[in-house]
């Protein structure tokens, strides 16, 4: 099934696609380390492998020989005397390296490393892992794991995961075994299962991006669900996920790193450096990935997308059989970013005709507010609402599913209605999610069998509907050519000079250097500052150079109105701070506009990211920042400005004309290209930038250059 996400015109070519056919569709498999001891992975995997013995050649390898699980074994792969496509390795860590060599010698084109104790265990383990990967790649094979739970593909009958998996149309790629098993159970309770399940393990060779890219073109898959802590090459993940989105197989992502504690946890779990949540959001935006907050939401969103595809917009119809759930549904919808618009007159009349005694017929609709409830109206009203163009998705909330308690007549009517609802949903292809107080009843089962998600709480149902609103088409930024000469100076003056090329202006100013030999006061430097101020015209601002937080140290003096004022201020600063020099610049009227910030950072996984937000003294408190993967074009930059919470005051506001948003978007774009072309810039921040109705002026800027040393964590957060 293919869902209607529009393809973007400039789809980049498929890069780095790897042939994973031996992993997903081997003809022959071997389990090395097969065991009768049901406390061992080698046993669990052998049990699963034997299940596929009628369709695949399955070999069990045990170095003691004899029988395992009632089947003959060989002592070594060489003993098979014939090549084998895929080899699962469930041997002790000490024997892993030689087992890999044996597998490659036996002609294996794919290896699944279940054994643990490698990169996740420390430097020595990483060394072994790196050696193994080099040999696997040299042999033209692929390695999944190590430290993984195996692989499953219901479309090829491959059962090589530690546990039995339910078949279905969701591909799950998971870096956590337990999370995967929880997802399996929840998915199965919805009547769904996996087209593929891949346990990522350490991603030493095959990584999440390779797998997403392969699943993007897998006919048996409708949706790709991902649980990932370590994105490795994040840009490859973004490119692969965008490719999946274009192929109509959206990626739903659950990840960690939103809290300091989870960052610590991930580091010890898989050795992963997590990216900040705002950066992951930016990656999801670029790749049209549906990010979810937890495992239940992952399943709910996956099954809804698998059945209906995304909602084309955020307009929700709410249909209830009681006022309480109707109102709750509406409030929850608003917090989930959905709108519950009043119906157009034509639809309202149509619904009113179906519910002659009801009082609420214009969204939310309360079919229970009339005198006697005809539960058949759930279906007829749904038909009317989905048949209109007034909504993009539908929530049914309340008692439906529980009417069977009243006896055979209601049971029959309820099941009939469930059947009709299934037909209506089928006919309209817009997401329908049912909240039922009786999610385990027969009507709920009938709805679920038709693919309609039935959830036990209205919160969860609305959350799901909020998360399946279509993402904008993927837009994967392409890195620019690297700049020829690296940036080497990082002070305020150097930043002003560097940023001039981006079209960002700074107040007219001069740099004055101070003699390093001067002791308690460099009178000549003071007079040079005074002369520069005279030339610029008053009022001026003087800033001491070489300080990280200038104003904290008293290194910034604003609004100096005459020569004597400048002389006194600079002389005092000079005696106290003895800075390497000064910047003297025109004082601007900050009341004429709004202070923004424009910044870039280099993320370890996702590369250059760019941020724009509310700047100045409120920057940290308000945390109103939009983040995107860089570089961004002007259009994207404009979109970032427009989604700030402060966006309304960027427009015409209280008699002040609209601020120069296009100029701001231009500079944001230019700065993002500049940073992307200079890998030595780990951080660049212009804060504040004064945006007025006519122009954009930087008032402070700083650059952080890569020193090879660990640096203070200054990652953006957005509220
Ligand atoms: N030329 C100028 N015209 C008007 N206001 C200015 C000018 N330069 C700086 N300012 C204001 O003074 C503030 C402090 O200056 P600056 O940012 O250079 O010092 P800082 O040490 O980085 O201070 P902070 O830590 O507060 O950002 C700026 O944030 C800005 O609001
Ligand atoms: Mg500052």
XYZ file of C-alpha atoms and ligand atoms in Angstrom:
751
model
C 0.000 0.000 0.000
C 1.281 3.429 -0.835
C 0.208 6.557 1.034
C -0.081 9.947 -0.524
C 2.942 11.845 0.704
C 3.913 14.051 -2.216
C 7.332 13.275 -3.635
C 9.726 16.208 -3.544
C 11.109 17.260 -6.853
C 14.773 17.120 -5.961
C 14.939 13.602 -4.550
C 18.604 12.812 -4.009
C 19.918 9.627 -5.623
C 20.025 6.427 -3.565
C 23.380 6.457 -1.935
C 25.062 3.737 0.046
C 22.304 1.173 -0.664
C 23.587 -2.219 0.460
C 22.484 -5.592 -0.749
C 20.734 -7.126 2.255
C 19.085 -9.975 0.364
C 21.163 -12.654 2.106
C 20.006 -11.221 5.433
C 16.276 -11.197 4.683
C 15.949 -13.932 2.073
C 18.603 -16.612 2.570
C 17.943 -20.094 1.202
C 20.149 -21.794 3.742
C 20.889 -20.831 7.329
C 23.082 -22.152 10.119
C 22.906 -21.528 13.847
C 26.388 -21.713 15.344
C 26.221 -22.378 19.064
C 22.919 -24.295 18.858
C 22.151 -25.737 22.264
C 19.723 -27.911 24.198
C 20.060 -25.641 27.235
C 16.912 -23.505 27.224
C 18.689 -20.826 29.273
C 20.809 -19.948 26.226
C 20.338 -17.796 23.141
C 21.782 -20.674 21.113
C 18.741 -22.700 22.149
C 16.123 -20.019 21.552
C 17.485 -19.269 18.093
C 17.760 -22.940 17.169
C 14.114 -23.456 18.218
C 13.051 -20.618 15.912
C 15.338 -21.805 13.090
C 13.832 -25.277 13.140
C 10.391 -23.732 12.538
C 11.557 -22.696 9.071
C 13.058 -26.073 8.218
C 10.279 -26.978 5.773
C 11.072 -23.995 3.549
C 14.768 -23.429 4.201
C 17.881 -25.527 4.575
C 18.573 -25.277 8.308
C 21.824 -26.431 9.916
C 22.693 -26.575 13.578
C 26.330 -26.273 14.579
C 27.610 -27.387 17.971
C 31.279 -27.944 18.661
C 30.554 -31.088 20.721
C 28.495 -32.585 17.872
C 25.681 -35.032 18.546
C 22.019 -33.982 18.524
C 20.456 -30.689 19.533
C 16.671 -30.391 19.838
C 16.437 -33.856 18.350
C 18.280 -32.895 15.186
C 21.770 -33.832 14.039
C 24.470 -31.162 14.277
C 27.841 -30.615 12.658
C 30.894 -29.638 14.695
C 32.059 -26.941 12.312
C 30.616 -25.092 9.357
C 33.354 -26.616 7.239
C 31.783 -29.972 8.065
C 28.685 -29.009 6.046
C 30.580 -29.424 2.826
C 28.311 -26.880 1.109
C 28.051 -23.083 1.258
C 25.512 -21.486 3.566
C 23.896 -18.055 2.959
C 23.260 -16.816 6.469
C 25.008 -17.740 9.696
C 23.730 -16.847 13.158
C 26.480 -16.706 15.751
C 25.462 -17.449 19.332
C 28.834 -18.444 20.706
C 30.749 -17.119 23.744
C 32.504 -13.796 23.071
C 35.943 -15.407 23.194
C 35.081 -17.630 20.225
C 33.261 -15.003 18.174
C 36.124 -13.826 16.016
C 37.120 -17.300 14.864
C 33.461 -18.234 14.340
C 33.134 -15.235 12.000
C 36.191 -16.414 10.057
C 34.732 -19.881 9.771
C 31.401 -18.504 8.553
C 33.069 -16.368 5.903
C 35.157 -19.367 4.837
C 31.928 -21.343 4.500
C 30.683 -18.756 2.008
C 28.251 -16.917 4.270
C 27.008 -13.672 2.728
C 25.202 -12.550 5.868
C 26.065 -12.929 9.551
C 23.893 -12.274 12.557
C 25.937 -11.695 15.709
C 23.907 -12.543 18.797
C 26.991 -12.739 21.010
C 27.559 -9.691 23.217
C 30.627 -8.223 24.903
C 32.001 -5.965 22.149
C 31.819 -2.191 21.633
C 29.167 -1.932 24.351
C 31.619 -3.489 26.828
C 34.539 -1.113 26.329
C 37.619 -0.365 24.269
C 38.933 -3.940 24.034
C 35.536 -5.162 22.801
C 35.399 -2.362 20.264
C 38.755 -3.427 18.883
C 37.565 -6.977 18.260
C 34.367 -5.654 16.749
C 36.242 -3.344 14.385
C 38.492 -6.180 13.242
C 35.529 -8.429 12.587
C 33.703 -5.756 10.596
C 36.749 -5.141 8.427
C 36.942 -8.850 7.572
C 33.205 -9.130 6.898
C 33.309 -6.157 4.555
C 36.430 -7.390 2.796
C 34.582 -10.647 2.125
C 31.640 -8.728 0.617
C 29.314 -9.973 3.350
C 27.114 -8.087 5.820
C 26.951 -8.354 9.610
C 23.901 -7.620 11.751
C 24.724 -6.872 15.422
C 26.647 -8.106 17.334
C 24.777 -7.971 20.631
C 21.418 -8.415 18.895
C 18.385 -10.681 19.211
C 18.225 -11.778 15.604
C 16.060 -11.210 12.585
C 12.608 -12.172 11.317
C 10.915 -11.729 7.945
C 7.363 -12.982 7.592
C 7.422 -12.409 3.847
C 10.272 -14.883 3.332
C 9.433 -17.170 6.260
C 12.647 -16.290 8.068
C 12.342 -17.036 11.788
C 15.737 -16.266 13.275
C 14.875 -14.049 16.232
C 15.089 -15.171 19.848
C 11.287 -15.196 20.142
C 8.346 -16.106 17.910
C 6.928 -13.044 16.166
C 3.439 -12.325 14.839
C 3.293 -11.731 11.070
C 1.942 -8.439 9.768
C 2.796 -5.358 7.749
C 4.923 -3.294 10.161
C 8.712 -3.471 9.877
C 10.343 -2.982 13.276
C 13.982 -1.999 13.623
C 14.902 -1.903 17.281
C 18.034 -1.202 19.243
C 16.482 -2.580 22.412
C 15.446 -6.184 22.696
C 13.000 -5.654 25.514
C 11.346 -2.646 23.896
C 10.965 -4.743 20.743
C 9.305 -7.569 22.646
C 6.918 -5.125 24.335
C 6.045 -3.641 20.948
C 5.477 -7.137 19.571
C 2.955 -7.881 22.320
C 1.096 -4.580 21.957
C 1.017 -4.881 18.202
C -0.317 -8.435 18.462
C -3.083 -7.238 20.797
C -4.179 -4.963 17.955
C -4.216 -7.918 15.592
C -1.061 -6.675 13.857
C 2.443 -7.972 13.488
C 5.720 -7.660 11.658
C 6.666 -7.840 8.018
C 10.199 -7.711 9.317
C 11.787 -7.484 12.718
C 15.427 -6.567 12.992
C 17.297 -6.267 16.256
C 19.940 -3.624 15.588
C 22.400 -4.487 18.330
C 25.653 -2.548 18.085
C 25.123 -1.637 14.395
C 28.781 -2.462 13.842
C 28.257 -2.978 10.116
C 24.643 -2.850 8.960
C 23.066 0.185 10.588
C 19.599 1.594 11.004
C 19.965 3.723 7.858
C 20.824 0.666 5.718
C 17.812 -1.153 7.083
C 15.385 1.751 6.689
C 16.528 2.125 3.104
C 15.979 -1.566 2.402
C 12.534 -1.575 4.050
C 11.604 1.543 2.056
C 11.338 -0.715 -0.989
C 9.948 -3.826 0.688
C 6.583 -4.795 -0.732
C 5.394 -6.540 2.411
C 5.918 -3.425 4.554
C 3.452 -0.538 5.015
C 5.135 1.301 7.890
C 8.672 1.255 9.308
C 8.779 1.487 13.109
C 12.131 2.367 14.634
C 13.409 2.337 18.193
C 16.887 3.803 18.109
C 19.350 5.286 20.595
C 22.364 5.686 18.358
C 21.784 7.165 14.906
C 25.407 6.710 13.873
C 25.562 8.626 10.609
C 22.399 10.644 11.260
C 22.407 12.164 7.791
C 22.280 8.693 6.241
C 19.291 7.928 8.475
C 17.577 11.119 7.323
C 18.212 10.319 3.663
C 16.918 6.767 4.096
C 13.819 7.834 6.027
C 13.065 10.487 3.410
C 13.371 7.806 0.759
C 10.915 5.650 2.709
C 8.485 8.569 3.004
C 8.644 9.144 -0.743
C 8.047 5.445 -1.321
C 4.872 5.714 0.790
C 6.280 3.748 3.727
C 6.531 6.287 6.529
C 9.000 5.917 9.372
C 7.663 6.135 12.934
C 10.436 6.845 15.427
C 10.797 6.301 19.140
C 14.080 7.509 20.572
C 15.645 8.702 23.811
C 17.773 11.647 24.856
C 15.049 14.018 26.018
C 16.344 14.052 29.603
C 19.778 14.249 31.172
C 19.109 10.914 32.882
C 18.253 9.128 29.630
C 21.385 10.569 28.029
C 23.412 8.911 30.803
C 21.386 5.718 30.434
C 21.886 5.429 26.679
C 25.607 5.958 27.100
C 25.839 2.944 29.381
C 23.271 0.862 27.433
C 24.768 0.966 23.955
C 27.612 3.435 24.323
C 25.534 5.924 22.329
C 25.998 9.695 22.401
C 22.461 10.944 21.997
C 21.553 14.060 20.072
C 19.399 16.664 21.760
C 15.710 16.199 21.366
C 15.397 19.434 19.384
C 17.973 18.150 16.890
C 16.166 14.813 16.526
C 12.968 16.775 15.889
C 14.788 18.723 13.197
C 15.931 15.465 11.586
C 12.361 14.141 11.709
C 11.104 17.328 10.091
C 13.633 16.996 7.254
C 12.824 13.330 6.646
C 9.034 13.464 7.225
C 9.434 11.030 10.121
C 6.602 10.595 12.629
C 8.205 10.915 16.044
C 6.297 9.419 18.971
C 6.734 9.856 22.722
C 6.419 6.246 23.884
C 5.979 2.571 22.980
C 2.164 2.616 23.028
C 2.068 5.657 20.787
C 4.543 3.917 18.466
C 2.174 0.998 18.042
C -0.963 3.154 17.775
C 0.584 5.406 15.156
C 2.087 2.507 13.219
C -1.205 0.622 12.972
C -3.159 3.766 12.090
C -0.692 4.733 9.371
C -0.547 1.151 8.117
C -4.326 1.059 7.772
C -5.163 4.608 6.636
C -1.994 6.487 5.836
C -1.603 9.962 7.323
C -4.424 12.451 7.873
C -4.158 15.115 5.213
C -4.728 17.936 7.688
C -5.432 18.562 11.358
C -9.241 18.916 11.288
C -10.809 16.307 13.546
C -14.430 15.186 13.698
C -15.530 14.117 17.180
C -18.382 11.663 17.529
C -19.491 10.604 21.014
C -22.412 9.009 22.773
C -22.210 11.251 25.800
C -21.350 14.869 26.522
C -18.397 14.118 28.796
C -16.307 12.246 26.283
C -17.391 14.646 23.530
C -15.952 17.596 25.463
C -12.871 15.722 26.651
C -12.173 14.668 23.080
C -12.314 18.295 21.934
C -10.029 19.610 24.678
C -7.503 16.834 24.189
C -7.601 17.428 20.450
C -6.664 21.051 20.884
C -3.697 20.175 23.101
C -2.622 17.601 20.513
C -2.483 20.285 17.839
C -5.755 19.297 16.209
C -8.690 21.539 15.376
C -12.324 20.539 15.908
C -13.974 22.946 13.471
C -17.722 23.546 13.421
C -19.307 21.762 10.450
C -20.357 23.706 7.386
C -24.158 24.248 7.191
C -24.692 21.443 4.664
C -23.040 18.822 6.870
C -24.742 20.115 9.989
C -28.142 19.723 8.306
C -27.266 16.261 7.122
C -26.228 15.192 10.631
C -29.293 16.882 12.170
C -31.541 14.909 9.839
C -29.919 11.677 11.079
C -30.329 12.715 14.726
C -33.644 14.572 14.924
C -33.640 14.848 18.707
C -29.937 15.432 19.334
C -28.746 18.797 20.590
C -25.111 18.787 19.536
C -24.784 18.120 15.822
C -22.038 20.425 14.640
C -18.773 18.907 15.905
C -18.592 17.475 18.402
C -21.593 15.315 17.566
C -23.264 13.654 20.529
C -25.434 10.824 19.265
C -26.457 10.130 22.858
C -27.993 13.510 23.535
C -31.390 12.633 22.012
C -34.116 10.720 23.846
C -33.598 7.112 22.775
C -30.201 6.082 21.409
C -30.096 4.306 18.057
C -26.537 3.024 17.959
C -26.815 2.576 14.210
C -26.371 6.337 14.012
C -22.670 5.854 14.861
C -22.298 4.462 11.382
C -24.667 6.793 9.545
C -23.173 9.919 11.136
C -19.635 8.652 10.467
C -20.663 8.137 6.859
C -21.929 11.725 6.627
C -18.889 13.229 8.355
C -16.297 11.265 6.390
C -18.285 11.829 3.211
C -17.876 15.596 3.631
C -14.721 17.620 3.115
C -15.021 19.158 6.585
C -12.624 16.886 8.487
C -9.364 15.000 7.921
C -9.833 12.334 10.586
C -12.490 11.031 12.956
C -12.580 10.141 16.647
C -15.389 7.973 17.959
C -15.394 8.075 21.739
C -17.376 6.650 24.637
C -19.523 3.635 25.327
C -19.541 1.951 21.905
C -18.344 -1.617 22.500
C -20.242 -1.915 25.775
C -23.827 -2.087 24.492
C -23.650 -5.879 24.307
C -24.130 -5.875 28.086
C -27.800 -4.996 27.561
C -28.722 -8.276 25.894
C -29.035 -9.953 22.528
C -30.846 -7.138 20.689
C -28.183 -4.559 21.513
C -25.424 -7.083 20.897
C -26.742 -7.699 17.400
C -27.178 -4.000 16.664
C -23.748 -3.184 18.001
C -22.050 -5.820 15.871
C -24.029 -4.670 12.816
C -22.927 -1.132 13.491
C -19.304 -2.207 13.880
C -19.566 -3.926 10.514
C -21.028 -0.791 8.900
C -18.382 1.403 10.538
C -15.706 -0.839 9.061
C -17.266 -0.363 5.613
C -17.497 3.402 6.045
C -13.866 3.634 7.146
C -12.849 1.448 4.222
C -14.690 3.689 1.767
C -13.121 6.952 2.888
C -9.480 6.215 3.653
C -9.176 8.875 6.356
C -7.916 7.892 9.812
C -10.666 6.688 12.142
C -9.697 5.850 15.725
C -12.174 4.518 18.248
C -11.938 5.040 21.969
C -14.069 2.442 23.730
C -14.662 2.062 27.446
C -15.004 -1.643 26.545
C -11.953 -2.301 24.374
C -12.138 -6.046 25.003
C -15.729 -6.588 23.845
C -16.927 -8.216 20.656
C -17.674 -4.995 18.772
C -14.162 -3.741 19.525
C -12.728 -7.002 18.217
C -14.775 -6.666 15.033
C -13.539 -3.107 14.479
C -9.955 -4.167 15.134
C -10.273 -7.037 12.701
C -11.147 -4.455 10.052
C -7.988 -2.510 10.905
C -9.621 0.314 12.891
C -7.581 0.960 16.046
C -9.668 0.633 19.209
C -8.067 2.133 22.296
C -9.099 2.001 25.922
C -8.654 5.684 26.736
C -9.709 8.855 24.993
C -6.329 10.448 25.774
C -4.515 7.760 23.858
C -6.935 7.863 20.942
C -6.603 11.622 20.497
C -2.838 11.525 20.970
C -2.658 9.021 18.134
C -4.831 11.136 15.844
C -2.647 14.153 16.620
C 0.478 12.221 15.679
C -0.729 10.893 12.319
C -1.259 14.288 10.697
C 0.769 14.252 7.475
C 4.278 15.630 7.718
C 5.417 18.074 5.094
C 7.229 16.451 2.188
C 10.804 15.462 3.043
C 13.396 18.095 2.402
C 16.865 16.736 2.888
C 19.512 19.459 3.007
C 22.580 18.843 0.885
C 25.884 19.896 2.438
C 27.698 22.621 0.501
C 31.250 22.344 -0.743
C 33.705 22.909 2.113
C 35.338 26.334 2.308
C 38.959 26.492 1.173
C 40.431 28.325 4.150
C 39.393 27.499 7.702
C 38.322 30.085 10.247
C 40.995 30.578 12.900
C 39.849 33.579 14.967
C 36.846 33.412 17.221
C 36.403 36.766 19.014
C 33.573 39.239 18.560
C 35.452 41.323 16.029
C 36.464 38.230 14.036
C 32.844 37.077 14.075
C 31.683 40.468 12.768
C 34.178 40.217 9.916
C 33.258 36.632 9.073
C 29.521 37.281 9.145
C 29.724 40.331 6.909
C 29.699 37.971 3.934
C 26.277 36.649 4.928
C 24.514 39.979 4.491
C 24.211 40.523 8.238
C 25.262 44.019 9.194
C 26.686 45.147 12.512
C 26.664 48.666 13.919
C 29.440 50.770 12.356
C 32.484 50.302 14.495
C 36.238 50.126 14.934
C 38.614 47.747 16.619
C 41.348 49.249 18.797
C 44.216 47.087 19.992
C 45.821 47.584 23.327
C 49.504 47.201 23.980
C 50.156 43.957 25.781
C 53.059 45.683 27.538
C 50.848 48.395 29.011
C 50.319 47.845 32.712
C 47.539 49.466 34.678
C 46.409 51.679 31.830
C 47.111 52.125 28.124
C 46.394 55.828 27.725
C 47.114 55.702 24.004
C 44.547 52.985 23.455
C 41.984 54.950 25.467
C 42.546 57.991 23.270
C 42.235 55.870 20.130
C 38.849 54.629 21.345
C 37.771 58.229 22.003
C 38.889 59.254 18.515
C 37.064 56.335 16.929
C 33.907 57.242 18.873
C 34.133 60.840 17.670
C 34.380 59.623 14.099
C 31.387 57.274 14.484
C 29.177 59.843 16.205
C 27.512 59.488 19.605
C 26.050 57.605 21.382
C 28.439 54.637 21.222
C 29.015 51.284 22.890
C 32.464 50.087 23.975
C 33.176 46.372 24.398
C 36.336 44.872 25.812
C 37.770 42.087 23.644
C 38.800 38.637 24.745
C 36.092 38.009 27.355
C 33.568 35.189 27.138
C 30.839 36.986 29.056
C 31.716 40.610 28.516
C 28.931 42.267 30.437
C 29.259 39.931 33.438
C 32.830 41.179 33.816
C 31.796 44.790 33.284
C 33.350 44.699 29.814
C 30.455 46.336 27.974
C 29.429 49.960 28.418
C 26.322 51.015 26.534
C 25.026 54.412 25.521
C 28.099 56.595 25.985
C 26.945 60.074 24.922
C 30.158 62.108 24.645
C 33.966 62.013 24.577
C 34.399 62.475 28.317
C 32.004 59.640 29.004
C 33.913 57.338 26.664
C 37.260 58.363 28.105
C 36.190 57.729 31.693
C 34.486 54.399 30.923
C 37.354 53.013 28.874
C 40.037 54.188 31.305
C 38.234 52.406 34.125
C 37.816 49.223 32.083
C 41.431 49.386 30.949
C 42.814 49.556 34.452
C 40.583 46.770 35.712
C 40.417 44.263 32.826
C 43.542 44.934 30.733
C 41.890 43.389 27.684
C 43.719 42.788 24.400
C 41.631 45.538 22.801
C 38.270 47.208 22.351
C 35.432 47.410 19.910
C 33.724 50.733 19.734
C 30.488 50.851 17.781
C 27.329 52.897 17.274
C 24.609 52.479 19.862
C 21.382 51.354 18.214
C 17.848 51.920 19.458
C 16.785 48.446 20.541
C 13.194 49.586 20.993
C 12.864 49.817 17.217
C 12.464 46.059 16.821
C 12.810 42.645 18.390
C 15.958 40.851 19.567
C 16.368 37.434 17.955
C 19.108 34.850 17.984
C 20.556 32.998 15.022
C 22.892 30.125 15.693
C 24.449 26.965 14.374
C 25.871 23.939 16.140
C 27.593 20.825 14.924
C 25.786 17.734 16.171
C 27.871 14.542 16.433
C 25.294 12.597 14.385
C 23.307 15.088 12.352
C 26.008 17.591 11.422
C 25.255 21.283 11.123
C 22.002 22.306 12.734
C 20.677 25.821 12.624
C 18.490 27.625 15.123
C 16.555 30.851 15.140
C 14.574 32.149 18.055
C 13.760 34.794 20.556
C 17.074 36.328 21.592
C 18.436 38.814 24.081
C 17.937 38.495 27.808
C 14.766 36.392 27.475
C 16.347 33.748 25.203
C 16.906 31.124 27.888
C 13.769 31.804 29.884
C 11.409 31.670 26.929
C 13.226 28.871 25.072
C 11.396 29.870 21.908
C 13.657 28.345 19.279
C 13.096 26.639 15.928
C 15.790 24.175 14.921
C 16.451 22.662 11.490
C 19.130 20.569 9.834
C 21.432 22.835 7.906
C 22.013 24.266 5.537
C 18.543 25.721 5.069
C 17.236 27.650 2.097
C 15.371 30.937 2.601
C 11.993 29.247 2.399
C 12.826 26.840 5.188
C 14.304 29.693 7.239
C 11.088 31.665 6.802
C 9.094 28.621 7.923
C 11.286 28.416 11.046
C 10.588 32.067 11.899
C 6.878 31.551 11.341
C 6.644 28.643 13.714
C 8.172 30.483 16.662
C 5.766 31.197 19.482
C 6.730 34.849 19.126
C 5.748 34.786 15.428
C 2.643 36.941 15.999
C 4.816 39.830 17.203
C 7.055 39.553 14.135
C 4.053 40.592 12.076
C 2.401 44.004 12.366
C 2.026 44.598 16.077
C 0.504 47.467 18.037
C 0.984 50.044 15.343
C 4.533 48.941 14.500
C 4.951 47.736 10.909
C 5.833 44.115 10.128
C 9.480 43.230 10.792
C 11.857 42.464 7.927
C 11.259 38.712 7.941
C 12.569 38.114 4.429
C 15.850 39.786 5.298
C 16.064 37.636 8.430
C 15.337 34.466 6.455
C 18.048 35.389 3.970
C 20.648 35.843 6.694
C 19.623 32.658 8.531
C 20.074 30.745 5.302
C 23.439 32.349 4.554
C 24.734 31.701 8.067
C 23.666 28.075 7.817
C 25.625 27.657 4.564
C 28.633 29.389 6.063
C 28.671 27.064 9.094
C 28.112 23.971 6.966
C 31.055 24.909 4.765
C 33.331 25.299 7.804
C 33.529 22.030 9.729
C 35.963 23.646 12.174
C 33.131 25.870 13.482
C 31.427 23.829 16.182
C 29.193 26.703 17.236
C 28.292 30.085 15.897
C 25.797 32.322 17.604
C 24.591 35.798 16.850
C 22.603 36.947 19.855
C 21.039 39.370 19.937
C 20.218 40.235 16.355
C 18.040 43.306 16.194
C 15.257 42.819 13.662
C 13.479 46.041 12.718
C 10.893 46.716 10.002
C 13.712 47.562 7.588
C 16.830 45.627 8.533
C 18.700 43.114 10.601
C 21.722 44.062 12.732
C 23.905 41.824 14.867
C 24.695 43.213 18.330
C 26.801 40.342 19.639
C 28.290 37.230 18.067
C 30.514 34.396 19.111
C 32.244 31.505 17.380
C 33.436 28.292 18.979
C 36.166 26.536 17.037
C 36.929 22.845 17.237
C 39.816 22.443 19.637
C 39.578 18.687 19.826
C 38.714 19.143 23.505
C 35.383 18.292 25.114
C 33.266 21.404 25.458
C 30.546 22.731 27.682
C 27.062 21.372 26.821
C 25.181 24.279 25.310
C 22.619 22.323 23.318
C 19.393 24.054 22.459
C 16.207 23.084 24.113
C 12.840 24.150 22.848
C 9.852 24.380 25.111
N 25.701 48.506 19.466
C 24.727 48.232 20.334
N 23.613 48.971 20.337
C 22.623 48.719 21.224
N 22.654 47.735 22.126
C 23.740 46.957 22.172
C 24.827 47.157 21.287
N 25.747 46.208 21.548
C 25.269 45.472 22.573
N 24.052 45.901 22.937
C 23.204 45.342 23.996
O 23.978 45.033 25.123
C 23.900 43.656 25.447
C 25.207 43.147 25.996
O 26.223 43.266 25.047
P 27.013 41.991 24.515
O 26.009 41.008 24.098
O 27.980 42.478 23.550
O 27.772 41.513 25.804
P 27.744 40.071 26.505
O 28.793 39.982 27.503
O 27.605 39.024 25.479
O 26.439 40.208 27.285
P 25.356 39.123 27.490
O 26.070 38.031 28.262
O 24.353 39.853 28.258
O 24.959 38.702 26.113
C 23.493 43.011 24.152
O 22.879 41.793 24.401
C 22.581 44.060 23.530
O 21.260 43.973 24.038
Mg 25.808 38.868 24.318
